[in-house]
PDB file of C-alpha atoms in Angstrom:
ATOM      1  CA  MET A   1    -216.759-218.181 -16.375  1.00 46.00           C
ATOM      2  CA  PRO A   2    -216.939-222.015 -16.363  1.00 46.00           C
ATOM      3  CA  GLU A   3    -215.644-223.562 -13.160  1.00 47.00           C
ATOM      4  CA  VAL A   4    -212.872-225.510 -14.919  1.00 42.00           C
ATOM      5  CA  ILE A   5    -211.477-222.368 -16.571  1.00 41.00           C
ATOM      6  CA  ARG A   6    -211.772-220.450 -13.318  1.00 42.00           C
ATOM      7  CA  TYR A   7    -209.854-223.204 -11.536  1.00 40.00           C
ATOM      8  CA  LEU A   8    -207.083-223.186 -14.151  1.00 41.00           C
ATOM      9  CA  MET A   9    -206.817-219.405 -14.163  1.00 46.00           C
ATOM     10  CA  ALA A  10    -206.697-218.988 -10.381  1.00 46.00           C
ATOM     11  CA  PRO A  11    -202.920-219.565  -9.934  1.00 47.00           C
ATOM     12  CA  LEU A  12    -202.174-217.119 -12.750  1.00 47.00           C
ATOM     13  CA  LEU A  13    -204.467-214.488 -11.294  1.00 45.00           C
ATOM     14  CA  LEU A  14    -202.804-214.861  -7.913  1.00 44.00           C
ATOM     15  CA  ALA A  15    -199.389-214.449  -9.539  1.00 50.00           C
ATOM     16  CA  ALA A  16    -200.499-211.431 -11.551  1.00 55.00           C
ATOM     17  CA  ALA A  17    -199.699-209.077  -8.670  1.00 60.00           C
ATOM     18  CA  ALA A  18    -196.615-209.809  -6.586  1.00 68.00           C
ATOM     19  CA  CYS A  19    -194.882-207.614  -4.055  1.00 72.00           C
ATOM     20  CA  GLN A  20    -191.635-208.205  -2.179  1.00 72.00           C
ATOM     21  CA  ALA A  21    -190.696-205.306   0.080  1.00 74.00           C
ATOM     22  CA  VAL A  22    -188.047-205.653   2.778  1.00 80.00           C
ATOM     23  CA  ASP A  23    -187.615-203.178   5.616  1.00 88.00           C
ATOM     24  CA  TYR A  24    -184.162-201.773   6.297  1.00 91.00           C
ATOM     25  CA  PRO A  25    -182.477-204.331   8.601  1.00 90.00           C
ATOM     26  CA  SER A  26    -182.684-203.180  12.206  1.00 89.00           C
ATOM     27  CA  PHE A  27    -179.326-204.824  13.014  1.00 90.00           C
ATOM     28  CA  TRP A  28    -177.509-202.782  10.342  1.00 94.00           C
ATOM     29  CA  PRO A  29    -176.149-199.329  11.234  1.00 95.00           C
ATOM     30  CA  PRO A  30    -178.359-196.414  10.118  1.00 96.00           C
ATOM     31  CA  VAL A  31    -177.801-194.638   6.809  1.00 96.00           C
ATOM     32  CA  SER A  32    -176.356-191.147   7.108  1.00 94.00           C
ATOM     33  CA  ASP A  33    -178.630-188.309   5.965  1.00 93.00           C
ATOM     34  CA  GLY A  34    -175.634-186.595   4.374  1.00 90.00           C
ATOM     35  CA  LYS A  35    -174.590-182.990   4.692  1.00 89.00           C
ATOM     36  CA  PRO A  36    -177.408-180.456   4.209  1.00 88.00           C
ATOM     37  CA  GLY A  37    -176.973-178.679   0.896  1.00 87.00           C
ATOM     38  CA  ALA A  38    -174.420-181.183  -0.412  1.00 88.00           C
ATOM     39  CA  ALA A  39    -174.698-182.027  -4.099  1.00 89.00           C
ATOM     40  CA  CYS A  40    -174.111-185.740  -3.466  1.00 93.00           C
ATOM     41  CA  PRO A  41    -173.420-188.057  -0.523  1.00 95.00           C
ATOM     42  CA  ASP A  42    -169.800-188.640   0.453  1.00 95.00           C
ATOM     43  CA  LEU A  43    -169.173-192.161  -0.851  1.00 96.00           C
ATOM     44  CA  ASP A  44    -165.401-191.903  -1.190  1.00 96.00           C
ATOM     45  CA  GLY A  45    -163.635-194.968   0.166  1.00 95.00           C
ATOM     46  CA  ALA A  46    -162.703-198.600  -0.343  1.00 96.00           C
ATOM     47  CA  TYR A  47    -165.288-201.342   0.131  1.00 97.00           C
ATOM     48  CA  LYS A  48    -165.342-205.123   0.123  1.00 96.00           C
ATOM     49  CA  ASN A  49    -166.618-206.400  -3.214  1.00 95.00           C
ATOM     50  CA  THR A  50    -168.635-209.179  -1.558  1.00 94.00           C
ATOM     51  CA  GLY A  51    -171.452-208.031   0.675  1.00 94.00           C
ATOM     52  CA  ASP A  52    -174.840-208.873   2.137  1.00 92.00           C
ATOM     53  CA  LEU A  53    -178.170-208.833   0.304  1.00 90.00           C
ATOM     54  CA  MET A  54    -181.316-208.746   2.445  1.00 88.00           C
ATOM     55  CA  LEU A  55    -184.064-210.607   0.587  1.00 77.00           C
ATOM     56  CA  GLY A  56    -186.619-211.529   3.219  1.00 66.00           C
ATOM     57  CA  GLU A  57    -187.636-210.974   6.786  1.00 62.00           C
ATOM     58  CA  ASN A  58    -185.606-208.623   8.931  1.00 56.00           C
ATOM     59  CA  ASP A  59    -183.128-211.164  10.277  1.00 57.00           C
ATOM     60  CA  SER A  60    -179.724-212.525   9.346  1.00 56.00           C
ATOM     61  CA  LYS A  61    -181.162-215.867   8.155  1.00 55.00           C
ATOM     62  CA  SER A  62    -182.734-214.105   5.170  1.00 59.00           C
ATOM     63  CA  MET A  63    -179.448-212.692   3.849  1.00 66.00           C
ATOM     64  CA  SER A  64    -177.730-213.718   0.656  1.00 77.00           C
ATOM     65  CA  SER A  65    -174.565-212.337  -0.929  1.00 80.00           C
ATOM     66  CA  SER A  66    -173.839-210.040  -3.838  1.00 87.00           C
ATOM     67  CA  HIS A  67    -170.935-208.232  -5.507  1.00 90.00           C
ATOM     68  CA  LEU A  68    -170.609-204.456  -5.454  1.00 91.00           C
ATOM     69  CA  GLY A  69    -168.932-204.340  -8.852  1.00 90.00           C
ATOM     70  CA  MET A  70    -171.986-205.995 -10.409  1.00 87.00           C
ATOM     71  CA  GLU A  71    -174.375-203.569  -8.715  1.00 89.00           C
ATOM     72  CA  LEU A  72    -172.518-200.463  -9.878  1.00 90.00           C
ATOM     73  CA  LEU A  73    -171.327-201.444 -13.352  1.00 89.00           C
ATOM     74  CA  SER A  74    -172.777-203.120 -16.424  1.00 81.00           C
ATOM     75  CA  PHE A  75    -172.003-206.835 -16.208  1.00 76.00           C
ATOM     76  CA  GLY A  76    -172.304-207.232 -19.973  1.00 76.00           C
ATOM     77  CA  LYS A  77    -169.897-204.373 -20.657  1.00 78.00           C
ATOM     78  CA  LEU A  78    -167.338-205.736 -18.196  1.00 83.00           C
ATOM     79  CA  MET A  79    -167.503-209.244 -19.645  1.00 82.00           C
ATOM     80  CA  SER A  80    -167.086-207.860 -23.179  1.00 82.00           C
ATOM     81  CA  GLU A  81    -163.815-206.325 -21.993  1.00 84.00           C
ATOM     82  CA  GLY A  82    -162.687-209.601 -20.418  1.00 86.00           C
ATOM     83  CA  ILE A  83    -163.399-208.547 -16.823  1.00 86.00           C
ATOM     84  CA  ASP A  84    -165.501-210.594 -14.412  1.00 87.00           C
ATOM     85  CA  PRO A  85    -166.533-208.270 -11.537  1.00 84.00           C
ATOM     86  CA  LYS A  86    -166.410-211.238  -9.175  1.00 86.00           C
ATOM     87  CA  TRP A  87    -162.612-211.299  -9.563  1.00 90.00           C
ATOM     88  CA  ALA A  88    -162.287-208.103  -7.540  1.00 93.00           C
ATOM     89  CA  ASP A  89    -161.969-208.202  -3.761  1.00 94.00           C
ATOM     90  CA  GLN A  90    -162.196-204.417  -3.329  1.00 95.00           C
ATOM     91  CA  VAL A  91    -164.084-201.577  -4.987  1.00 96.00           C
ATOM     92  CA  VAL A  92    -162.779-198.022  -4.579  1.00 96.00           C
ATOM     93  CA  LEU A  93    -165.125-195.061  -5.110  1.00 96.00           C
ATOM     94  CA  GLN A  94    -163.923-191.499  -5.577  1.00 95.00           C
ATOM     95  CA  MET A  95    -165.960-188.440  -6.526  1.00 93.00           C
ATOM     96  CA  THR A  96    -164.152-186.235  -9.039  1.00 92.00           C
ATOM     97  CA  ARG A  97    -164.026-182.439  -9.006  1.00 86.00           C
ATOM     98  CA  ARG A  98    -166.871-182.461 -11.542  1.00 84.00           C
ATOM     99  CA  SER A  99    -169.002-184.650  -9.233  1.00 88.00           C
ATOM    100  CA  ASP A 100    -168.580-187.685 -11.495  1.00 95.00           C
ATOM    101  CA  LEU A 101    -167.992-191.052  -9.796  1.00 95.00           C
ATOM    102  CA  GLU A 102    -164.749-192.934 -10.401  1.00 96.00           C
ATOM    103  CA  VAL A 103    -165.113-196.686  -9.817  1.00 95.00           C
ATOM    104  CA  SER A 104    -162.007-198.890  -9.508  1.00 94.00           C
ATOM    105  CA  LEU A 105    -161.980-202.682  -9.175  1.00 95.00           C
ATOM    106  CA  LEU A 106    -158.988-204.172  -7.351  1.00 95.00           C
ATOM    107  CA  GLU A 107    -157.799-207.761  -7.100  1.00 93.00           C
ATOM    108  CA  LYS A 108    -155.228-208.395  -4.372  1.00 91.00           C
ATOM    109  CA  GLY A 109    -154.310-204.722  -4.368  1.00 89.00           C
ATOM    110  CA  LYS A 110    -153.873-204.462  -8.155  1.00 91.00           C
ATOM    111  CA  LEU A 111    -156.105-202.349 -10.368  1.00 93.00           C
ATOM    112  CA  ILE A 112    -157.982-204.550 -12.866  1.00 93.00           C
ATOM    113  CA  TYR A 113    -160.603-202.084 -14.097  1.00 94.00           C
ATOM    114  CA  ARG A 114    -161.487-198.410 -13.795  1.00 94.00           C
ATOM    115  CA  THR A 115    -164.263-196.288 -15.229  1.00 93.00           C
ATOM    116  CA  VAL A 116    -165.899-192.929 -14.567  1.00 94.00           C
ATOM    117  CA  LEU A 117    -169.686-192.661 -14.267  1.00 94.00           C
ATOM    118  CA  LYS A 118    -170.962-189.268 -15.377  1.00 95.00           C
ATOM    119  CA  LYS A 119    -173.356-187.311 -13.191  1.00 95.00           C
ATOM    120  CA  GLY A 120    -176.493-186.516 -15.159  1.00 94.00           C
ATOM    121  CA  GLU A 121    -175.923-189.496 -17.465  1.00 93.00           C
ATOM    122  CA  SER A 122    -175.299-192.473 -15.174  1.00 93.00           C
ATOM    123  CA  PHE A 123    -176.693-191.098 -11.914  1.00 95.00           C
ATOM    124  CA  SER A 124    -178.309-188.222 -10.065  1.00 96.00           C
ATOM    125  CA  CYS A 125    -177.902-187.136  -6.441  1.00 95.00           C
ATOM    126  CA  THR A 126    -179.547-186.005  -3.245  1.00 94.00           C
ATOM    127  CA  PRO A 127    -177.546-185.279  -0.079  1.00 94.00           C
ATOM    128  CA  LYS A 128    -178.444-188.781   1.225  1.00 95.00           C
ATOM    129  CA  TYR A 129    -178.370-191.001  -1.858  1.00 96.00           C
ATOM    130  CA  LEU A 130    -176.700-191.333  -5.231  1.00 96.00           C
ATOM    131  CA  ARG A 131    -179.386-192.686  -7.563  1.00 96.00           C
ATOM    132  CA  MET A 132    -178.762-194.917 -10.602  1.00 95.00           C
ATOM    133  CA  ASP A 133    -181.584-195.564 -13.046  1.00 93.00           C
ATOM    134  CA  LEU A 134    -181.830-199.232 -14.066  1.00 89.00           C
ATOM    135  CA  SER A 135    -185.094-199.122 -16.017  1.00 87.00           C
ATOM    136  CA  SER A 136    -185.475-201.387 -19.033  1.00 84.00           C
ATOM    137  CA  SER A 137    -187.987-203.050 -21.328  1.00 85.00           C
ATOM    138  CA  GLY A 138    -187.976-206.200 -23.401  1.00 83.00           C
ATOM    139  CA  SER A 139    -189.791-209.321 -24.505  1.00 81.00           C
ATOM    140  CA  SER A 140    -189.356-213.067 -24.760  1.00 79.00           C
ATOM    141  CA  HIS A 141    -191.386-215.903 -26.239  1.00 76.00           C
ATOM    142  CA  ILE A 142    -193.676-215.935 -23.175  1.00 78.00           C
ATOM    143  CA  ARG A 143    -193.908-212.316 -22.021  1.00 77.00           C
ATOM    144  CA  VAL A 144    -193.325-208.646 -22.697  1.00 87.00           C
ATOM    145  CA  ALA A 145    -192.443-206.294 -19.853  1.00 86.00           C
ATOM    146  CA  THR A 146    -191.250-202.856 -18.802  1.00 90.00           C
ATOM    147  CA  ARG A 147    -189.281-202.455 -15.577  1.00 88.00           C
ATOM    148  CA  PHE A 148    -188.818-199.192 -13.713  1.00 92.00           C
ATOM    149  CA  ALA A 149    -185.896-199.733 -11.354  1.00 92.00           C
ATOM    150  CA  HIS A 150    -183.143-197.868  -9.571  1.00 94.00           C
ATOM    151  CA  ASN A 151    -180.367-198.200  -7.033  1.00 95.00           C
ATOM    152  CA  GLU A 152    -180.057-195.599  -4.284  1.00 96.00           C
ATOM    153  CA  ILE A 153    -176.567-195.646  -2.777  1.00 97.00           C
ATOM    154  CA  GLY A 154    -175.672-194.133   0.579  1.00 97.00           C
ATOM    155  CA  LYS A 155    -173.247-194.617   3.439  1.00 97.00           C
ATOM    156  CA  ALA A 156    -173.995-196.047   6.879  1.00 97.00           C
ATOM    157  CA  SER A 157    -172.697-194.653  10.149  1.00 96.00           C
ATOM    158  CA  ASP A 158    -170.000-197.367  10.319  1.00 96.00           C
ATOM    159  CA  GLY A 159    -168.681-196.504   6.837  1.00 96.00           C
ATOM    160  CA  SER A 160    -170.448-199.352   5.021  1.00 97.00           C
ATOM    161  CA  LEU A 161    -171.920-198.717   1.598  1.00 97.00           C
ATOM    162  CA  ILE A 162    -175.698-199.236   1.543  1.00 97.00           C
ATOM    163  CA  ILE A 163    -177.719-199.840  -1.628  1.00 96.00           C
ATOM    164  CA  ARG A 164    -181.504-199.611  -1.728  1.00 95.00           C
ATOM    165  CA  TYR A 165    -182.820-201.425  -4.805  1.00 93.00           C
ATOM    166  CA  GLU A 166    -186.405-200.773  -5.866  1.00 93.00           C
ATOM    167  CA  ALA A 167    -188.145-202.098  -8.970  1.00 91.00           C
ATOM    168  CA  LYS A 168    -191.643-202.138 -10.417  1.00 91.00           C
ATOM    169  CA  GLU A 169    -192.396-204.280 -13.441  1.00 90.00           C
ATOM    170  CA  TYR A 170    -195.480-204.259 -15.651  1.00 88.00           C
ATOM    171  CA  GLY A 171    -196.136-206.647 -18.483  1.00 87.00           C
ATOM    172  CA  LEU A 172    -198.123-209.354 -20.222  1.00 86.00           C
ATOM    173  CA  PHE A 173    -197.558-213.021 -19.479  1.00 79.00           C
ATOM    174  CA  ALA A 174    -198.150-215.221 -22.527  1.00 76.00           C
ATOM    175  CA  PHE A 175    -199.004-211.883 -24.231  1.00 72.00           C
ATOM    176  CA  LEU A 176    -202.453-212.165 -22.642  1.00 78.00           C
ATOM    177  CA  LEU A 177    -202.447-211.931 -18.852  1.00 85.00           C
ATOM    178  CA  PRO A 178    -201.430-208.561 -17.369  1.00 87.00           C
ATOM    179  CA  TYR A 179    -199.138-208.748 -14.366  1.00 82.00           C
ATOM    180  CA  ARG A 180    -197.196-206.429 -12.096  1.00 87.00           C
ATOM    181  CA  GLU A 181    -194.358-207.034  -9.659  1.00 86.00           C
ATOM    182  CA  SER A 182    -192.592-204.821  -7.156  1.00 88.00           C
ATOM    183  CA  ARG A 183    -189.407-205.426  -5.198  1.00 87.00           C
ATOM    184  CA  LEU A 184    -187.463-203.577  -2.523  1.00 91.00           C
ATOM    185  CA  TRP A 185    -184.131-205.037  -1.397  1.00 90.00           C
ATOM    186  CA  TRP A 186    -181.154-203.807   0.612  1.00 94.00           C
ATOM    187  CA  TYR A 187    -177.419-204.416   0.130  1.00 95.00           C
ATOM    188  CA  ARG A 188    -174.539-203.709   2.514  1.00 96.00           C
ATOM    189  CA  PHE A 189    -170.822-203.670   1.639  1.00 96.00           C
ATOM    190  CA  GLU A 190    -168.423-203.198   4.539  1.00 96.00           C
ATOM    191  CA  PRO A 191    -165.445-200.820   4.327  1.00 96.00           C
ATOM    192  CA  ALA A 192    -162.097-202.296   3.269  1.00 95.00           C
ATOM    193  CA  PRO A 193    -158.543-201.121   4.008  1.00 90.00           C
ATOM    194  CA  ALA A 194    -157.728-198.183   1.756  1.00 82.00           C
ATOM    195  CA  PRO A 195    -155.138-199.027  -0.940  1.00 81.00           C
ATOM    196  CA  THR A 196    -151.974-196.961  -0.779  1.00 69.00           C
ATOM    197  CA  ASP A 197    -150.527-197.287  -4.273  1.00 64.00           C
ATOM    198  CA  ILE A 198    -153.510-197.011  -6.612  1.00 64.00           C
ATOM    199  CA  PRO A 199    -153.285-193.660  -8.425  1.00 55.00           C
ATOM    200  CA  SER A 200    -156.473-191.659  -8.934  1.00 59.00           C
ATOM    201  CA  SER A 201    -157.302-190.090 -12.272  1.00 54.00           C
ATOM    202  CA  ARG A 202    -159.121-187.138 -10.753  1.00 52.00           C
TER     203      ARG A 202
END
């Protein structure tokens, strides 16, 4: 390969394989292992909609923020119904008798949106984590890619909701250069006061 071409290709070759994996923050409370033999973890409760996103090294300076409603529900679907998940200040989770997950968004104590996520369609379970598949594929004018991704949702010992996001993406940049990326992030949403007048549909 001519030296000039090799020089121009070097940055692309370095970018062709990227990995961003973050350890579980040591200053966060541990995630509960759940009850042995349970179909799903016990996630019932009210949580703050705004929480912490750990993006980098294991310290508080590497944290950003995120919204629970956006991590659990389809942003596009919500916006098509005139709901911005950022409006909510609380998210209430309740497991139904059929082990489906009822998700309610509240703004100043008032219900603004509710939906039920079906087990087997929207998620699967282990005793420790509820797992949501977020895999997708698509293309643009500069690349084509397939992403295998999921959220694993559990509860910490202090009652916080913990989300483990993992993604692996494979594709072609400029439809010529193969690349792969992997990410592992952590989210934490602290418990919120339980609402007293929001009826459940279960």
